[in-house]
Amino acid sequence: MPELILHHYAMSPFAEKARLMLGGKKLAWQSVIVPPVMPKPDLVALTGGYRRVPVLQVGADVYCDTALIADVLEHLQPEPTFFPEPEKGLARTLAQWADTTLFAAAMAYSFQPQGVAEIFAGAPPETAQAFLADRAGMYGNQPPRMHPSDAAGALRSYLRRLSDMLDDRTFLLGSQPCIADFSVYHCLWFVRRLRALHGVLNVAPAVLDWMDRMQGIGHGSFRKITAADALAAARAAQPHTLLSDSTFQDDHGIALGSPVRVRAESFGLEETHGRLVAATRTHYTVARDSEATGLVHVHFPRLGYALRKAEG
Ligand SMILES: N[C@@H](CCC(=O)N[C@@H](CS)C(=O)NCC(=O)O)C(=O)O
């Protein structure tokens, strides 16, 4: 098993999804804590621009986004599967809904004033201000966050639907957790940690019981390392992808080897520049070279990311 390095921070819901996926696969990993706001020099040295969390590093390969991290973990440790047949397409689609729509409602609900007071309790007021200013700048031209009252209503509707799915199942799509469970869980995990706001979950006791089961999966075993250790691990390795999908799918008229830039379609729009080494059905891979990391390959899922030509 190669050494897995997760770049993350404690309160990030998507990081909780990744930690729990590592636990679901009973994997051992190394933990690098990243600042929750910019600047993030060590993370950006590895990704070449992408700032979001979590990122999974395996030597000189850098996997961005939990959708891609799930594929890497599945490849490394196929059992128990995140993608059980015959529900694989349904599981991925439900996961994508949770990572976007449910996540947006959960965050809009949580970041109302009572939530903010609790999230930053004990920290100096500048910390909350810096966090909120950082996040306000992350959306580009995207529509602003939902109003908390709209988010509360949406969340209750979603909880009732999820509760209905759990009427006759232990997990959302069957007797074992699949990728959809991990994606739904991390959004609700964030809400549940807020004493002033978690009462909204009481509308769905079956969801709370399911959350207890999900929490029981744990985070696997991990040890802390420094960002400098992670950069050294990148320099000591050569890129070697763990993604099995390699057929070139050219939807952009961009040849392999071209200078490109890749960025998330919404939220966190910092670009990663490099040379295109793969554009498959499911992911893009960009090669970058720097003194801090040596040659690294940075991988993004195709869904949710924009690929463009860059100046040579
Ligand atoms: N689709 C991405 C979303 C990642 C994401 O939005 N992460 C949040 C933290 S939960 C983030 O990076 N926020 C800004 C930051 O930490 O700089 C994934 O699945 O990994």
CSV table of C-alpha atoms and ligand atoms in Angstrom, one decimal:
chain,number,residue,atom,x,y,z
A,1,MET,CA,0.0,0.0,0.0
A,2,PRO,CA,1.5,3.4,-1.0
A,3,GLU,CA,1.7,6.2,1.6
A,4,LEU,CA,-1.5,8.3,1.6
A,5,ILE,CA,-1.2,11.9,2.7
A,6,LEU,CA,-4.4,13.8,3.3
A,7,HIS,CA,-4.2,17.6,3.3
A,8,HIS,CA,-7.1,18.9,5.3
A,9,TYR,CA,-8.4,20.8,8.4
A,10,ALA,CA,-10.6,19.7,11.2
A,11,MET,CA,-13.8,21.6,10.6
A,12,SER,CA,-14.0,21.0,6.8
A,13,PRO,CA,-17.1,18.9,5.9
A,14,PHE,CA,-15.5,17.6,2.6
A,15,ALA,CA,-12.4,16.7,4.7
A,16,GLU,CA,-14.7,14.8,7.0
A,17,LYS,CA,-16.0,12.9,4.0
A,18,ALA,CA,-12.5,12.0,3.0
A,19,ARG,CA,-11.5,11.0,6.6
A,20,LEU,CA,-14.5,8.8,6.8
A,21,MET,CA,-13.9,7.2,3.4
A,22,LEU,CA,-10.4,6.3,4.6
A,23,GLY,CA,-12.0,4.8,7.7
A,24,GLY,CA,-14.5,2.9,5.5
A,25,LYS,CA,-11.6,1.3,3.6
A,26,LYS,CA,-9.7,0.7,7.0
A,27,LEU,CA,-6.7,2.5,5.6
A,28,ALA,CA,-3.7,4.0,7.3
A,29,TRP,CA,-2.8,7.6,6.3
A,30,GLN,CA,-0.8,10.6,7.1
A,31,SER,CA,-2.3,13.9,8.1
A,32,VAL,CA,-1.2,17.4,7.0
A,33,ILE,CA,-3.2,20.3,8.5
A,34,VAL,CA,-3.9,23.1,6.0
A,35,PRO,CA,-5.0,26.6,7.0
A,36,PRO,CA,-8.7,27.1,6.5
A,37,VAL,CA,-8.2,30.4,4.7
A,38,MET,CA,-5.7,31.7,2.2
A,39,PRO,CA,-2.7,31.9,2.0
A,40,LYS,CA,-2.0,28.2,1.8
A,41,PRO,CA,1.5,28.2,0.4
A,42,ASP,CA,2.4,24.6,0.9
A,43,LEU,CA,-0.9,23.2,-0.4
A,44,VAL,CA,-0.7,25.5,-3.5
A,45,ALA,CA,2.9,24.5,-4.1
A,46,LEU,CA,1.6,21.0,-4.6
A,47,THR,CA,-1.6,21.7,-6.5
A,48,GLY,CA,-0.2,24.6,-8.6
A,49,GLY,CA,-3.2,26.9,-7.7
A,50,TYR,CA,-6.2,24.7,-6.4
A,51,ARG,CA,-6.8,25.8,-2.8
A,52,ARG,CA,-9.8,23.6,-1.8
A,53,VAL,CA,-9.6,20.9,0.8
A,54,PRO,CA,-9.2,18.0,1.0
A,55,VAL,CA,-6.4,16.9,-1.3
A,56,LEU,CA,-4.9,13.4,-1.3
A,57,GLN,CA,-1.2,13.1,-2.1
A,58,VAL,CA,0.4,9.8,-3.0
A,59,GLY,CA,4.1,10.6,-3.6
A,60,ALA,CA,4.2,12.9,-6.7
A,61,ASP,CA,0.5,12.5,-7.5
A,62,VAL,CA,-1.9,15.0,-6.2
A,63,TYR,CA,-5.6,14.1,-6.3
A,64,CYS,CA,-8.1,17.1,-6.0
A,65,ASP,CA,-11.7,16.7,-5.0
A,66,THR,CA,-13.4,14.0,-2.9
A,67,ALA,CA,-15.1,12.5,-6.0
A,68,LEU,CA,-11.7,11.6,-7.4
A,69,ILE,CA,-10.3,10.7,-4.0
A,70,ALA,CA,-13.1,8.1,-3.7
A,71,ASP,CA,-12.0,6.6,-7.0
A,72,VAL,CA,-8.4,6.4,-5.9
A,73,LEU,CA,-9.3,4.7,-2.6
A,74,GLU,CA,-11.6,2.3,-4.4
A,75,HIS,CA,-8.7,1.3,-6.7
A,76,LEU,CA,-6.4,0.8,-3.7
A,77,GLN,CA,-8.8,-1.1,-1.6
A,78,PRO,CA,-11.8,-2.4,-3.6
A,79,GLU,CA,-13.6,-3.8,-0.5
A,80,PRO,CA,-15.9,-2.7,0.9
A,81,THR,CA,-17.0,-1.0,-2.3
A,82,PHE,CA,-18.2,2.6,-2.4
A,83,PHE,CA,-20.0,1.8,-5.7
A,84,PRO,CA,-22.1,-1.3,-5.3
A,85,GLU,CA,-23.9,-2.7,-8.4
A,86,PRO,CA,-26.6,-2.4,-9.5
A,87,GLU,CA,-26.9,1.0,-7.8
A,88,LYS,CA,-23.6,2.5,-9.0
A,89,GLY,CA,-25.1,5.2,-11.2
A,90,LEU,CA,-27.7,6.1,-8.6
A,91,ALA,CA,-25.1,6.3,-5.9
A,92,ARG,CA,-22.8,8.6,-7.9
A,93,THR,CA,-25.8,10.8,-8.8
A,94,LEU,CA,-27.1,11.0,-5.3
A,95,ALA,CA,-23.6,11.8,-4.0
A,96,GLN,CA,-23.3,14.6,-6.6
A,97,TRP,CA,-26.6,16.1,-5.4
A,98,ALA,CA,-25.4,15.9,-1.8
A,99,ASP,CA,-22.0,17.5,-2.5
A,100,THR,CA,-23.7,20.4,-4.3
A,101,THR,CA,-27.3,21.1,-3.4
A,102,LEU,CA,-27.5,19.6,0.1
A,103,PHE,CA,-24.0,21.0,1.0
A,104,ALA,CA,-25.2,24.5,-0.1
A,105,ALA,CA,-28.3,24.3,2.1
A,106,ALA,CA,-26.4,23.0,5.0
A,107,MET,CA,-23.7,25.7,4.8
A,108,ALA,CA,-26.3,28.5,4.3
A,109,TYR,CA,-28.2,27.3,7.4
A,110,SER,CA,-25.0,26.8,9.5
A,111,PHE,CA,-23.5,30.2,8.7
A,112,GLN,CA,-26.4,32.2,10.1
A,113,PRO,CA,-25.3,34.5,13.0
A,114,GLN,CA,-25.9,31.9,15.8
A,115,GLY,CA,-23.9,29.3,13.9
A,116,VAL,CA,-21.0,31.7,13.2
A,117,ALA,CA,-20.9,32.7,16.9
A,118,GLU,CA,-20.5,29.0,17.8
A,119,ILE,CA,-18.1,28.1,15.0
A,120,PHE,CA,-15.7,30.8,16.1
A,121,ALA,CA,-16.4,30.8,19.8
A,122,GLY,CA,-13.2,31.5,21.7
A,123,ALA,CA,-11.4,32.9,18.7
A,124,PRO,CA,-10.6,36.6,18.3
A,125,PRO,CA,-13.2,38.5,16.2
A,126,GLU,CA,-10.7,39.0,13.4
A,127,THR,CA,-10.7,35.2,12.8
A,128,ALA,CA,-14.4,35.1,12.0
A,129,GLN,CA,-14.0,38.3,9.9
A,130,ALA,CA,-11.1,36.9,8.0
A,131,PHE,CA,-12.9,33.6,7.4
A,132,LEU,CA,-16.1,35.2,6.1
A,133,ALA,CA,-14.2,37.7,3.9
A,134,ASP,CA,-12.1,34.8,2.5
A,135,ARG,CA,-15.3,32.8,1.7
A,136,ALA,CA,-17.1,35.8,0.2
A,137,GLY,CA,-14.3,36.1,-2.3
A,138,MET,CA,-14.5,32.5,-3.4
A,139,TYR,CA,-17.7,32.5,-5.5
A,140,GLY,CA,-16.6,34.7,-8.5
A,141,ASN,CA,-19.8,35.4,-10.4
A,142,GLN,CA,-21.8,32.6,-8.8
A,143,PRO,CA,-25.1,33.5,-7.1
A,144,PRO,CA,-24.8,34.4,-3.4
A,145,ARG,CA,-25.5,31.9,-0.6
A,146,MET,CA,-29.2,31.0,0.2
A,147,HIS,CA,-31.0,33.0,2.9
A,148,PRO,CA,-30.8,31.0,6.2
A,149,SER,CA,-34.7,30.7,6.4
A,150,ASP,CA,-34.9,29.3,2.8
A,151,ALA,CA,-32.0,27.0,3.7
A,152,ALA,CA,-33.8,25.8,6.9
A,153,GLY,CA,-36.9,24.8,4.9
A,154,ALA,CA,-34.9,23.1,2.2
A,155,LEU,CA,-32.9,21.2,4.8
A,156,ARG,CA,-36.1,19.9,6.5
A,157,SER,CA,-37.5,18.8,3.1
A,158,TYR,CA,-34.2,17.0,2.3
A,159,LEU,CA,-34.2,15.4,5.7
A,160,ARG,CA,-37.7,14.0,5.2
A,161,ARG,CA,-36.6,12.5,1.9
A,162,LEU,CA,-33.5,10.9,3.4
A,163,SER,CA,-35.6,9.6,6.3
A,164,ASP,CA,-37.9,8.0,3.8
A,165,MET,CA,-35.0,6.2,2.1
A,166,LEU,CA,-33.9,4.9,5.5
A,167,ASP,CA,-37.4,3.5,6.3
A,168,ASP,CA,-36.4,0.0,5.1
A,169,ARG,CA,-32.7,0.3,4.7
A,170,THR,CA,-29.7,0.5,7.1
A,171,PHE,CA,-27.8,2.8,4.7
A,172,LEU,CA,-29.2,5.1,2.0
A,173,LEU,CA,-29.1,2.6,-0.9
A,174,GLY,CA,-28.7,-0.7,0.9
A,175,SER,CA,-27.2,-2.7,3.8
A,176,GLN,CA,-23.7,-1.2,3.4
A,177,PRO,CA,-22.6,2.5,3.1
A,178,CYS,CA,-21.9,3.6,-0.5
A,179,ILE,CA,-20.5,6.9,-1.9
A,180,ALA,CA,-23.9,8.6,-1.4
A,181,ASP,CA,-23.8,7.9,2.3
A,182,PHE,CA,-20.4,9.6,2.7
A,183,SER,CA,-21.5,12.6,0.7
A,184,VAL,CA,-24.8,13.1,2.5
A,185,TYR,CA,-23.2,12.5,5.9
A,186,HIS,CA,-20.5,15.2,5.8
A,187,CYS,CA,-23.1,18.0,5.1
A,188,LEU,CA,-25.2,16.9,8.1
A,189,TRP,CA,-22.2,16.3,10.3
A,190,PHE,CA,-21.4,20.0,10.1
A,191,VAL,CA,-24.9,21.0,11.2
A,192,ARG,CA,-25.0,18.4,14.0
A,193,ARG,CA,-21.9,19.9,15.6
A,194,LEU,CA,-23.7,23.2,16.2
A,195,ARG,CA,-25.5,23.1,19.5
A,196,ALA,CA,-27.7,26.1,18.7
A,197,LEU,CA,-28.8,24.8,15.3
A,198,HIS,CA,-28.7,21.0,15.3
A,199,GLY,CA,-32.3,20.8,16.5
A,200,VAL,CA,-33.3,21.0,12.8
A,201,LEU,CA,-32.2,17.3,12.5
A,202,ASN,CA,-34.8,16.2,15.0
A,203,VAL,CA,-37.4,16.3,12.1
A,204,ALA,CA,-35.8,13.0,11.0
A,205,PRO,CA,-34.8,10.6,13.9
A,206,ALA,CA,-34.0,7.9,11.4
A,207,VAL,CA,-31.4,10.1,9.9
A,208,LEU,CA,-29.9,10.8,13.3
A,209,ASP,CA,-29.6,7.0,13.9
A,210,TRP,CA,-28.0,6.6,10.4
A,211,MET,CA,-25.6,9.4,11.3
A,212,ASP,CA,-24.5,7.4,14.4
A,213,ARG,CA,-23.9,4.4,12.2
A,214,MET,CA,-21.8,6.5,9.8
A,215,GLN,CA,-19.8,8.1,12.6
A,216,GLY,CA,-19.0,4.6,13.9
A,217,ILE,CA,-17.0,4.0,10.7
A,218,GLY,CA,-14.2,6.2,12.1
A,219,HIS,CA,-11.2,7.7,10.3
A,220,GLY,CA,-8.9,4.7,10.0
A,221,SER,CA,-5.5,5.1,11.6
A,222,PHE,CA,-3.4,8.2,10.9
A,223,ARG,CA,-0.4,10.0,12.1
A,224,LYS,CA,0.5,13.7,11.7
A,225,ILE,CA,3.3,14.8,9.5
A,226,THR,CA,4.3,18.4,8.5
A,227,ALA,CA,3.7,20.1,5.2
A,228,ALA,CA,7.5,20.1,4.7
A,229,ASP,CA,7.5,16.3,5.0
A,230,ALA,CA,4.7,16.1,2.4
A,231,LEU,CA,6.7,18.3,-0.1
A,232,ALA,CA,9.8,16.1,0.5
A,233,ALA,CA,7.7,13.0,-0.3
A,234,ALA,CA,6.6,14.6,-3.6
A,235,ARG,CA,10.2,15.5,-4.5
A,236,ALA,CA,11.4,11.9,-3.6
A,237,ALA,CA,8.8,10.3,-5.9
A,238,GLN,CA,8.0,10.1,-9.6
A,239,PRO,CA,4.3,10.5,-10.8
A,240,HIS,CA,2.5,7.2,-11.1
A,241,THR,CA,-1.2,7.5,-11.4
A,242,LEU,CA,-3.6,5.2,-9.5
A,243,LEU,CA,-6.5,6.1,-11.8
A,244,SER,CA,-7.1,3.2,-14.2
A,245,ASP,CA,-9.1,5.2,-16.7
A,246,SER,CA,-6.6,6.4,-19.4
A,247,THR,CA,-8.3,6.6,-22.9
A,248,PHE,CA,-8.0,10.2,-24.3
A,249,GLN,CA,-11.4,11.9,-24.7
A,250,ASP,CA,-10.9,15.2,-26.5
A,251,ASP,CA,-14.0,17.4,-26.0
A,252,HIS,CA,-12.0,20.7,-26.1
A,253,GLY,CA,-9.7,20.4,-29.2
A,254,ILE,CA,-6.7,20.5,-26.8
A,255,ALA,CA,-3.9,18.0,-27.6
A,256,LEU,CA,-2.1,16.1,-24.9
A,257,GLY,CA,1.1,17.9,-24.0
A,258,SER,CA,-0.5,21.4,-24.4
A,259,PRO,CA,-0.2,24.1,-21.8
A,260,VAL,CA,-3.5,24.2,-20.0
A,261,ARG,CA,-5.3,25.7,-17.0
A,262,VAL,CA,-7.9,23.8,-14.9
A,263,ARG,CA,-10.2,25.3,-12.3
A,264,ALA,CA,-13.4,24.4,-10.4
A,265,GLU,CA,-16.6,25.5,-12.1
A,266,SER,CA,-18.0,27.1,-8.9
A,267,PHE,CA,-16.5,28.2,-5.6
A,268,GLY,CA,-12.7,28.4,-5.3
A,269,LEU,CA,-11.8,29.4,-8.8
A,270,GLU,CA,-8.0,29.5,-8.5
A,271,GLU,CA,-6.4,28.0,-11.6
A,272,THR,CA,-3.8,25.2,-11.8
A,273,HIS,CA,-1.5,25.7,-14.8
A,274,GLY,CA,0.6,23.0,-16.4
A,275,ARG,CA,0.9,20.6,-19.3
A,276,LEU,CA,-2.0,18.3,-20.1
A,277,VAL,CA,-1.0,14.7,-19.7
A,278,ALA,CA,-4.4,13.0,-19.5
A,279,ALA,CA,-8.0,14.0,-20.4
A,280,THR,CA,-10.0,10.8,-19.9
A,281,ARG,CA,-13.8,10.2,-19.6
A,282,THR,CA,-13.5,10.9,-15.9
A,283,HIS,CA,-10.5,13.1,-15.1
A,284,TYR,CA,-7.8,15.5,-16.2
A,285,THR,CA,-4.2,15.3,-15.3
A,286,VAL,CA,-1.8,18.3,-15.4
A,287,ALA,CA,2.0,18.0,-15.1
A,288,ARG,CA,3.9,20.7,-13.2
A,289,ASP,CA,7.5,21.1,-12.1
A,290,SER,CA,8.8,23.3,-9.3
A,291,GLU,CA,11.7,23.4,-7.0
A,292,ALA,CA,9.5,22.8,-4.0
A,293,THR,CA,7.9,19.6,-5.4
A,294,GLY,CA,9.9,18.3,-8.4
A,295,LEU,CA,7.7,16.9,-11.1
A,296,VAL,CA,4.1,16.3,-9.9
A,297,HIS,CA,0.9,15.2,-11.6
A,298,VAL,CA,-2.2,17.0,-10.4
A,299,HIS,CA,-5.5,15.2,-11.1
A,300,PHE,CA,-9.0,16.7,-11.2
A,301,PRO,CA,-12.3,15.0,-12.0
A,302,ARG,CA,-13.8,16.1,-15.3
A,303,LEU,CA,-17.2,16.8,-13.7
A,304,GLY,CA,-17.2,20.1,-11.9
A,305,TYR,CA,-14.0,21.4,-13.4
A,306,ALA,CA,-13.2,23.6,-16.5
A,307,LEU,CA,-10.3,22.9,-18.8
A,308,ARG,CA,-8.9,25.7,-21.0
A,309,LYS,CA,-5.8,26.2,-23.2
A,310,ALA,CA,-3.2,28.4,-21.6
A,311,GLU,CA,-0.4,30.5,-23.1
A,312,GLY,CA,2.7,28.4,-23.7
B,1,LIG,N1,-16.0,19.3,-4.7
B,1,LIG,C1,-15.0,19.5,-3.8
B,1,LIG,C2,-15.4,20.6,-2.7
B,1,LIG,C3,-14.3,20.9,-1.7
B,1,LIG,C4,-14.7,22.1,-0.9
B,1,LIG,O1,-15.5,22.9,-1.2
B,1,LIG,N2,-14.0,22.2,0.3
B,1,LIG,C5,-14.2,23.4,1.1
B,1,LIG,C6,-14.0,23.0,2.6
B,1,LIG,S1,-15.3,21.9,3.1
B,1,LIG,C7,-13.1,24.4,0.8
B,1,LIG,O2,-12.1,24.0,0.3
B,1,LIG,N3,-13.3,25.6,1.3
B,1,LIG,C8,-12.3,26.6,1.0
B,1,LIG,C9,-11.0,26.5,1.7
B,1,LIG,O3,-10.9,25.6,2.6
B,1,LIG,O4,-10.1,27.1,1.3
B,1,LIG,C10,-14.6,18.2,-3.1
B,1,LIG,O5,-15.4,17.2,-3.3
B,1,LIG,O6,-13.5,18.0,-2.6
